[in-house]
Short mmCIF file of C-alpha atoms in Angstrom, two decimals:
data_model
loop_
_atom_site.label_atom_id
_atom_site.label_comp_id
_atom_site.label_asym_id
_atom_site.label_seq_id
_atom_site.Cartn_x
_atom_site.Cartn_y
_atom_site.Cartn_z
CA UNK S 236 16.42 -86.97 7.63
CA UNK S 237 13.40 -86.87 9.93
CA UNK S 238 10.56 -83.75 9.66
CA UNK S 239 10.36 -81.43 12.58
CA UNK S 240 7.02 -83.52 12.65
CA UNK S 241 7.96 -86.86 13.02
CA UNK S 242 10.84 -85.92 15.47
CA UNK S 243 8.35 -84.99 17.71
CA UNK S 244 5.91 -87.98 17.35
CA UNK S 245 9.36 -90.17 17.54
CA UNK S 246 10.03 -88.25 20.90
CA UNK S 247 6.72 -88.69 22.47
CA UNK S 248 6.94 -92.83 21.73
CA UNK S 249 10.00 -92.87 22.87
CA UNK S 250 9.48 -90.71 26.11
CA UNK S 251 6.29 -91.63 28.46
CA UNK S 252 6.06 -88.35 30.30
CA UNK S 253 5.57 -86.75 26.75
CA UNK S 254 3.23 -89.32 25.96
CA UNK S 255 1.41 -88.66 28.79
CA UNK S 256 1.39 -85.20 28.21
CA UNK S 257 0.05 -86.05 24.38
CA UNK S 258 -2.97 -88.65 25.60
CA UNK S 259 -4.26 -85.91 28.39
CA UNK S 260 -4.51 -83.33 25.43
CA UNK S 261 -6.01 -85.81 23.22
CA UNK S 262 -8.58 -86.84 25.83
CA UNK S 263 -9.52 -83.32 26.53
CA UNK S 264 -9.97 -82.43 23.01
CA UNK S 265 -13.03 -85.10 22.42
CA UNK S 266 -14.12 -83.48 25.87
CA UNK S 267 -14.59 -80.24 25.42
CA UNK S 268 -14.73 -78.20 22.08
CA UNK S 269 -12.07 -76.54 19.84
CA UNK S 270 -11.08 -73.34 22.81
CA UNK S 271 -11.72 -74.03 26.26
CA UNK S 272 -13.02 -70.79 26.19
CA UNK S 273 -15.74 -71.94 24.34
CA UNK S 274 -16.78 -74.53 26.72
CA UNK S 275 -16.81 -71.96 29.49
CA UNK S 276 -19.19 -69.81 27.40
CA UNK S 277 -21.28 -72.87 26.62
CA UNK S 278 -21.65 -73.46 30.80
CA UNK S 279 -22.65 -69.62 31.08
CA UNK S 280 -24.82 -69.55 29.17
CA UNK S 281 -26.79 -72.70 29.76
CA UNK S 282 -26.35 -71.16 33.12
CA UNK S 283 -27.84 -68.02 32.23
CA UNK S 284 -30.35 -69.08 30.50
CA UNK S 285 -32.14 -71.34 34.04
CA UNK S 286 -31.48 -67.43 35.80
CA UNK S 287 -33.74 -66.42 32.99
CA UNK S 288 -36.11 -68.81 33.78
CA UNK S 289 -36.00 -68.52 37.32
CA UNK S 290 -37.47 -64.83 37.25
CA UNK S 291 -40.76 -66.36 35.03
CA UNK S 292 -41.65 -69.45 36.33
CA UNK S 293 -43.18 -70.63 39.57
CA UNK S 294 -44.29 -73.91 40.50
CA UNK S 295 -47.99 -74.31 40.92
CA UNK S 296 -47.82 -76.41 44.30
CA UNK S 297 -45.19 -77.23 46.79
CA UNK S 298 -44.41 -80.43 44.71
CA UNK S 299 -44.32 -78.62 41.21
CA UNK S 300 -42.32 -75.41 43.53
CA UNK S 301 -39.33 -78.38 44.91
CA UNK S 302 -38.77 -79.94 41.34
CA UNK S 303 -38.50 -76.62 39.81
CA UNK S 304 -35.71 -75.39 42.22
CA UNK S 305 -34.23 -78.65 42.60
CA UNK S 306 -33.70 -79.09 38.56
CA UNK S 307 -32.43 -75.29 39.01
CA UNK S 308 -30.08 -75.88 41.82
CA UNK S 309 -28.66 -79.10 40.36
CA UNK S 310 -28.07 -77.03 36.97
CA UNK S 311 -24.48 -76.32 37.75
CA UNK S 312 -23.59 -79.44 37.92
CA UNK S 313 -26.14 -81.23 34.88
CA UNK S 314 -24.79 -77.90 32.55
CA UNK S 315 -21.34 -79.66 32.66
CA UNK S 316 -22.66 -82.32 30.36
CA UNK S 317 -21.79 -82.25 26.48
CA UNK S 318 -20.10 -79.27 26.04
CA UNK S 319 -20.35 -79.29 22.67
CA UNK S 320 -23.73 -79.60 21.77
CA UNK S 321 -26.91 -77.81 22.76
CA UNK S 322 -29.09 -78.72 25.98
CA UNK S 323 -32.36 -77.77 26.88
CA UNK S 324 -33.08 -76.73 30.63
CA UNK S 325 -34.83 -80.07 31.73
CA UNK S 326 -36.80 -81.06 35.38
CA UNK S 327 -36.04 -84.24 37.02
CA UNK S 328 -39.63 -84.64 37.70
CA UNK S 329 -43.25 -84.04 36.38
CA UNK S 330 -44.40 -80.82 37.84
CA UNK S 331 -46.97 -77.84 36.73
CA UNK S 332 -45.56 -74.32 35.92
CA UNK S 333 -46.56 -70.89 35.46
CA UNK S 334 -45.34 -68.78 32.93
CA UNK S 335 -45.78 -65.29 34.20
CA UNK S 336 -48.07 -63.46 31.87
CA UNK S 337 -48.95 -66.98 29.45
CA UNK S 338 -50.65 -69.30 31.95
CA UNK S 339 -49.93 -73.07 33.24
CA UNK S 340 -48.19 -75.82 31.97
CA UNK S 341 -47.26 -79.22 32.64
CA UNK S 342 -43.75 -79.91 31.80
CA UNK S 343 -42.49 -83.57 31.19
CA UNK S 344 -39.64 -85.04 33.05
CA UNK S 345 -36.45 -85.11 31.04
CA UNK S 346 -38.33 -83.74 27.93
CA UNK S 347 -37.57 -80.15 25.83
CA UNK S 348 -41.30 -78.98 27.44
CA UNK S 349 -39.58 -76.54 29.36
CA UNK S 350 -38.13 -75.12 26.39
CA UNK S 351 -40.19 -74.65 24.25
CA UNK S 352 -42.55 -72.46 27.09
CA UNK S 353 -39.62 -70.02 27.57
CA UNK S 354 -40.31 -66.98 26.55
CA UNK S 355 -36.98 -66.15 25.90
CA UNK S 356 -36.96 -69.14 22.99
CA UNK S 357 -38.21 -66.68 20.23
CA UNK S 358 -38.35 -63.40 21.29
CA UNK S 359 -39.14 -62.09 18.13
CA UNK S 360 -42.04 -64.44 17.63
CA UNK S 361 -43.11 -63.99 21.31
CA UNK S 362 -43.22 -60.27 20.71
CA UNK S 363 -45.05 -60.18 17.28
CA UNK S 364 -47.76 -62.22 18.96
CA UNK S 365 -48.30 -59.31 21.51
CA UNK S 366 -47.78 -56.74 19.36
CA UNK S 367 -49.55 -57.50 16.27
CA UNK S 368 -52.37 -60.03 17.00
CA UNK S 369 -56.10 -57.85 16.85
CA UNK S 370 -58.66 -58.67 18.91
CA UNK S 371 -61.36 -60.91 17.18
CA UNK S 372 -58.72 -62.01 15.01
CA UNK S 373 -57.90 -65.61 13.99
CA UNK S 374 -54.34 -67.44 14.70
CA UNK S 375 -53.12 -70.93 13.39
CA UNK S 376 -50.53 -72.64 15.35
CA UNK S 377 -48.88 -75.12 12.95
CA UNK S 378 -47.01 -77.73 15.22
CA UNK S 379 -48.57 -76.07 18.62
CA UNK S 380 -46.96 -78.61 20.86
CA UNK S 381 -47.89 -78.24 24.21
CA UNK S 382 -49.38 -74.67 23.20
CA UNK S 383 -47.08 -72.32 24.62
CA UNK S 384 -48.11 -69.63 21.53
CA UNK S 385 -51.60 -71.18 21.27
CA UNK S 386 -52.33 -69.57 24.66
CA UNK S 387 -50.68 -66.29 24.45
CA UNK S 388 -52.67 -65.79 21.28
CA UNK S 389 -55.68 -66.93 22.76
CA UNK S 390 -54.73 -64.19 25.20
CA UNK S 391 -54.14 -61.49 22.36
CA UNK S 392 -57.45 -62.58 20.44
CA UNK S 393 -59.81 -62.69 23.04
CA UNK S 394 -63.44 -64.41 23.52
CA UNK S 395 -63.91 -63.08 19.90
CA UNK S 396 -61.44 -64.51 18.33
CA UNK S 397 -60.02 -67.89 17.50
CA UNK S 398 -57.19 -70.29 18.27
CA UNK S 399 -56.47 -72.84 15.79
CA UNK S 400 -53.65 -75.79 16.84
CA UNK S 401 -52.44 -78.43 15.10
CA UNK S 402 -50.29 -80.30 16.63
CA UNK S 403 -49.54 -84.29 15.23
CA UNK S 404 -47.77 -85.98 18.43
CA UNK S 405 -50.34 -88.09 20.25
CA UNK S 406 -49.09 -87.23 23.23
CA UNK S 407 -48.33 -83.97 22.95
CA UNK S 408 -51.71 -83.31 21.20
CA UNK S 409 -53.36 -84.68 24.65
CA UNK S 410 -51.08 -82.28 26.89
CA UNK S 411 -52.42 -79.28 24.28
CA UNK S 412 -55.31 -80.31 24.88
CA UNK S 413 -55.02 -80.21 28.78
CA UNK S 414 -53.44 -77.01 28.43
CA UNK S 415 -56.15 -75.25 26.86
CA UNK S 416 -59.04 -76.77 29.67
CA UNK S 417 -56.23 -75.68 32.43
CA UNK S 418 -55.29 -72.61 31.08
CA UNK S 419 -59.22 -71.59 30.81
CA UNK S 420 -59.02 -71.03 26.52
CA UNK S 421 -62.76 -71.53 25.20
CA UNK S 422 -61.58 -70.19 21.46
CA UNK S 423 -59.48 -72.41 20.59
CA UNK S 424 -59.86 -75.55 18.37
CA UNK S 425 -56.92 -78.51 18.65
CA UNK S 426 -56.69 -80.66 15.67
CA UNK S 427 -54.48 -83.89 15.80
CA UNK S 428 -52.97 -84.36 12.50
CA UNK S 429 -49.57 -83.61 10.02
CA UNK S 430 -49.83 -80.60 7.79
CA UNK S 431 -48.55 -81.69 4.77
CA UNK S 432 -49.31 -81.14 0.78
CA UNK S 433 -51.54 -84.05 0.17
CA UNK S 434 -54.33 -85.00 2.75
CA UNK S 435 -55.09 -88.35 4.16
CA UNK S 436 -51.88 -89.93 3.95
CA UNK S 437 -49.97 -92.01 6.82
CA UNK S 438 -46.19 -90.74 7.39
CA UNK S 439 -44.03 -91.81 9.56
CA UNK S 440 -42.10 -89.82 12.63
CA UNK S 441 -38.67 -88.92 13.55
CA UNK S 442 -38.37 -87.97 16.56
CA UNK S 443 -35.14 -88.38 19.15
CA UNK S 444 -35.66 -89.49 22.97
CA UNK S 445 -36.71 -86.47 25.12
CA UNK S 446 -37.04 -83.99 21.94
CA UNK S 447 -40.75 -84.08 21.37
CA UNK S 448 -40.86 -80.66 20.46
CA UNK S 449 -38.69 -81.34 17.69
CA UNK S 450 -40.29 -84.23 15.66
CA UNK S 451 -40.92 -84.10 12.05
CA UNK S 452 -42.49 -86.21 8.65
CA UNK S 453 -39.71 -84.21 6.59
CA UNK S 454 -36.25 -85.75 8.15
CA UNK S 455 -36.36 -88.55 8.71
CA UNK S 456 -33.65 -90.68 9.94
CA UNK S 457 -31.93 -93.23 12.18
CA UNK S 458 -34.79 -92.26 15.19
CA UNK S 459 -37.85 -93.03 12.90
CA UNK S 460 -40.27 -95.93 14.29
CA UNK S 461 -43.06 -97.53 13.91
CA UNK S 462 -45.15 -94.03 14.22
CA UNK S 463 -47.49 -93.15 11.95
CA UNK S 464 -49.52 -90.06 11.42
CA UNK S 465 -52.25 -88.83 9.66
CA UNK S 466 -51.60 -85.87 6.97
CA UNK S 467 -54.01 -82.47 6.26
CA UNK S 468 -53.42 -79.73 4.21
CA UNK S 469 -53.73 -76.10 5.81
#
């Protein structure tokens, strides 16, 4: 005697319309996550989160102004991607933008940049800085990036005080580095190397496409390449 189970598996082989019925709800489960519910809360929010944006950022010039809105017009339609996983709010172009009350930045095309200079990222972190930093005082960024907190501190500091960022990316070390001469920050010092518990060592990088915010000497995996960097202890 057959389960209740395979009944209904022998029904759905033997009857196309059922099969039909079984391969739509199999494609739409490796489509979108467990509830569709939770897909449409996924959209909103990566939805919600460009708004956010929106009301902080300007472009810096009519070319940096059109890729901004264009990335955040198009953003119904790229938020749709990869429902299941996490996506940073990206621009289709290079462009310069300001961060109302943090300064200027130049965001990379396709890369987490614009991330990681929302304010709305850490707000706990963003708020300690502003609350808690004393003028004169001294700040170490460790993995600065492009130097989204660098500069806010710098801000919270002032001429008196001092910046330190350490960032290991070459790249991204260079763009900090631009940052500070475009942003106008004279107190703070940019150092290009890994923190790590043993100086003077070469490690290598993982880092996936597009995440440069996100690379590290302490997982690596399938991404790591031929990268090397140089190690420093705090």
């Amino acid at each position: 005697m057959l389960s209740r189970r395979d009944q209904q598996l022998r029904t759905r082989s033997e009857n196309p319309r059922a099969h039909g019925r079984f391969g739509v709800k199999a494609l739409l489960r490796t489509l979108l996550p467990t509830r569709p519910y939770e897909a449409l809360r996924t959209y909103y929010q990566r939805l919600g989160y460009w708004v956010r944006l929106m009301r902080v950022a300007s472009g810096a010039g009519l070319s940096d102004k059109a890729v901004l809105w264009g990335s955040f017009l198009a953003s119904p339609i790229t938020s749709l991607a990869n429902l299941r996983e996490w996506q940073d709010p990206v621009l289709f172009a290079d462009a310069k933008v300001r961060i109302r009350g943090v300064g200027m930045f130049k965001i990379r095309a396709g890369a987490d940049d614009l991330h990681h200079v929302s304010p709305f990222r850490e707000p706990e972190v963003f708020d300690y800085i502003t609350s808690h930093l004393p003028a004169g005082g001294c700040f170490v960024d460790a993995g600065a990036n492009i130097g989204f907190y660098s500069i806010l501190a710098a801000r919270e500091v002032g001429p008196s005080g001092q910046v330190i960022a350490i960032e290991m990316m070459d790249d991204t070390h260079s763009i900090l580095c631009q940052h500070m001469a475009l942003n106008g920050v004279p107190n703070c010092r940019t150092l290009k190397v890994a923190l790590f518990h043993e100086e003077g060592l070469l490690l290598p990088v993982s880092v996936k496409p597009k995440l440069l915010g996100r690379a590290s000497i302490c997982l690596p995996d399938s991404d790591t390449g031929e990268l090397l960097v140089t190690t420093s202890t705090l």
